[in-house]
Coordinates of C-alpha atoms in Angstrom, one line a residue:
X1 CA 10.4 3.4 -8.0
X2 CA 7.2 1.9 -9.3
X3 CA 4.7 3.7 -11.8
X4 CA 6.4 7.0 -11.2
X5 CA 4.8 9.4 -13.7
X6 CA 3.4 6.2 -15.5
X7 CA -0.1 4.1 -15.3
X8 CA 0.0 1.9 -13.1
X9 CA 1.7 -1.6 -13.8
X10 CA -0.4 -4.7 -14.4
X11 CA -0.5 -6.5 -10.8
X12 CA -3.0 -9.0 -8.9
X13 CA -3.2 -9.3 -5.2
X14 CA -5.6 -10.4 -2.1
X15 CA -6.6 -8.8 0.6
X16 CA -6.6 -10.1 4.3
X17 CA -10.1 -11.6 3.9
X18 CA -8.8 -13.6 0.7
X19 CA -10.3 -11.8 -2.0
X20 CA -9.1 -11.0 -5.4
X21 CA -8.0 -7.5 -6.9
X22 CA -6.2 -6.3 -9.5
X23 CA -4.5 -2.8 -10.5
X24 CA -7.5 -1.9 -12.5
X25 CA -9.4 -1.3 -9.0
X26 CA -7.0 2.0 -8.7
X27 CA -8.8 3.9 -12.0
X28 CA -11.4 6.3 -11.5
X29 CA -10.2 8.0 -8.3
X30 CA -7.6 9.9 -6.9
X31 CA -5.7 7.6 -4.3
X32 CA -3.5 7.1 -0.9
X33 CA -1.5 3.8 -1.4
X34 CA 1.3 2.9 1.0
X35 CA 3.9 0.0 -0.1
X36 CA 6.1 -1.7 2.1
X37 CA 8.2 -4.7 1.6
X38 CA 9.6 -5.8 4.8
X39 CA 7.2 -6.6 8.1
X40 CA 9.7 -3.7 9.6
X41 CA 8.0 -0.8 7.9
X42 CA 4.2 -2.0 9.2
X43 CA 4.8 0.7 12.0
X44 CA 6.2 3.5 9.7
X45 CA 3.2 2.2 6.9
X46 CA 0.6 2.4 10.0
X47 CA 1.6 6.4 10.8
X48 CA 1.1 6.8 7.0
X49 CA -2.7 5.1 6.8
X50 CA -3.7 6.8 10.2
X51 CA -2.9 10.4 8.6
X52 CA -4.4 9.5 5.1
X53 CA -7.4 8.3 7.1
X54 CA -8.0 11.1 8.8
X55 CA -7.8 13.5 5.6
X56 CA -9.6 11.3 3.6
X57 CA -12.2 9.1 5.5
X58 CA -12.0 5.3 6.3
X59 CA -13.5 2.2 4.5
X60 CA -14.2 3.6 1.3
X61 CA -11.0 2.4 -0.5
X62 CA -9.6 5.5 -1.4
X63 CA -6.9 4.2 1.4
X64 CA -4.6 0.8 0.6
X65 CA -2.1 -1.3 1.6
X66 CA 0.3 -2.9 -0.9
X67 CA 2.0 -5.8 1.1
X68 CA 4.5 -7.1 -1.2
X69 CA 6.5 -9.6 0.6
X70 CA 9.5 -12.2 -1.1
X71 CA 8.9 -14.8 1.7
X72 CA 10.0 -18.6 1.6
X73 CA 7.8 -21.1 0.1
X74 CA 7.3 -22.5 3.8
X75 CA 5.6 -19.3 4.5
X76 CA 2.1 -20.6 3.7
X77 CA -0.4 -18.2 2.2
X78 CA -2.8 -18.8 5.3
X79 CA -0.1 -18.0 7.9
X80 CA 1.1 -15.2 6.6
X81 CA -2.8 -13.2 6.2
X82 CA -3.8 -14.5 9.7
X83 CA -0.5 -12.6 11.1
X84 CA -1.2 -9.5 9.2
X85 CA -5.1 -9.6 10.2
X86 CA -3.8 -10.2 13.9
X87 CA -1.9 -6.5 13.7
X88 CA -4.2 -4.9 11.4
X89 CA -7.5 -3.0 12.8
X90 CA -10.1 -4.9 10.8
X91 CA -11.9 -2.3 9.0
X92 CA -8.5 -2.0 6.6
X93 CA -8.7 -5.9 6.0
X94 CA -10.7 -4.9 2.6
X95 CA -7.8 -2.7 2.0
X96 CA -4.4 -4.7 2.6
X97 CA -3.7 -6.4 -0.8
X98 CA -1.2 -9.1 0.3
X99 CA 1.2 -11.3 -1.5
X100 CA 4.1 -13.2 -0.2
X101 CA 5.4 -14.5 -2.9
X102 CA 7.5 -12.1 -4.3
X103 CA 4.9 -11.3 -7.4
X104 CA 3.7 -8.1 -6.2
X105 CA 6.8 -6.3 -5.7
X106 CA 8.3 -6.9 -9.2
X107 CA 4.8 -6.0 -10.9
X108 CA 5.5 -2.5 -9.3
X109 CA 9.6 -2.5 -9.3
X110 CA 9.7 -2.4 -5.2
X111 CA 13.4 -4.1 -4.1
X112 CA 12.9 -6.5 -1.0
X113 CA 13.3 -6.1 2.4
X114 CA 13.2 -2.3 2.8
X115 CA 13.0 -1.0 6.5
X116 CA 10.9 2.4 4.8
X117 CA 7.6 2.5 2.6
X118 CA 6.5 3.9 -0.2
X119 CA 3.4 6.5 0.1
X120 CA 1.4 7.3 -3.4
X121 CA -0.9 9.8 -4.8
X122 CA -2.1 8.1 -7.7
X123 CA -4.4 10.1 -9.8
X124 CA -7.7 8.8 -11.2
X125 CA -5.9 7.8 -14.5
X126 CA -3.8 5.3 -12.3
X127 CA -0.9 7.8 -12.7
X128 CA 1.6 8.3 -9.7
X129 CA 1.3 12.5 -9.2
X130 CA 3.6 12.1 -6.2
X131 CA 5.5 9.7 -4.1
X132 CA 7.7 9.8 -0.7
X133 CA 9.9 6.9 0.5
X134 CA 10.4 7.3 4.1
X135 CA 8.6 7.9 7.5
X136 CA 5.4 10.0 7.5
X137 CA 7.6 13.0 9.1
X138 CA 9.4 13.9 5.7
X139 CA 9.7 17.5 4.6
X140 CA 8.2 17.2 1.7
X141 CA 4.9 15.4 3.5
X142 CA 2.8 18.8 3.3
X143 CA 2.9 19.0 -0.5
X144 CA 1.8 15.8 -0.7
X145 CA -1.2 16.3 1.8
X146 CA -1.9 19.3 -0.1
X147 CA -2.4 17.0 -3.7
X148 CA -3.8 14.3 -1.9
X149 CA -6.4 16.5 -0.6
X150 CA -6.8 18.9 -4.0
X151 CA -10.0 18.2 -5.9

């Protein structure tokens, strides 16, 4: 499990309108990031960022995506973000950090190809307070509403 109880790991990404970021981006305020390495878990991700939305606002980047695909090398860069931006609502575009190269997922430890993602609290020290792997249903998804949510 990445950063769990630990800052965050150095990483680099871009989002679905091509720009650069970089794990610094996640200091300085408490956080909702969802990681998923397989195109399976978009639907189980998407439950995840429509309930962190809706505590939490929209389009003000306290809500991200981490995409971290392994794909193959003829999986051009180009493709790949014109298929996510074709089943992602635009105003998360800013918010998807995307990489299909298999760069992001060992920067933050995620194996390949799993079916569930990853939801974060991540604190405003870059410090994972609390994670869930599975489906936005889990038991222990009220406790980590609750933190999110906590001043």
């Amino acid at each position: 499990v990445p950063w769990r109880a630990a800052a965050v790991p150095a990483f680099s990404a871009h989002d679905l309108n091509g720009g650069g970021h970089t794990h610094r981006e996640l200091l300085g305020r408490k956080r909702f990031v969802v990681a998923i390495t397989s195109t399976d878990a978009s639907e189980l991700s998407r439950a995840w960022l429509d309930q962190a939305e809706a505590r939490l606002g929209r389009g003000r980047g306290n809500v991200l995506t981490l995409v971290a695909l392994d794909l193959s090398f003829i999986a051009w860069d180009g493709i790949v973000r014109s298929q996510a931006r074709a089943h992602t609502p635009q105003h998360r575009w800013p918010f998807v950090w995307l990489e299909r190269d298999g760069s992001l997922a060992r920067a933050v430890g995620l194996p390949n190809g799993n079916r569930l993602p990853w939801a974060y609290v991540i604190d405003a020290q870059g410090v994972v307070r609390m994670w869930i792997h599975g489906p936005v249903t889990h038991p222990d998804a009220p406790a980590f509403w609750s933190l999110l949510t906590a001043p």
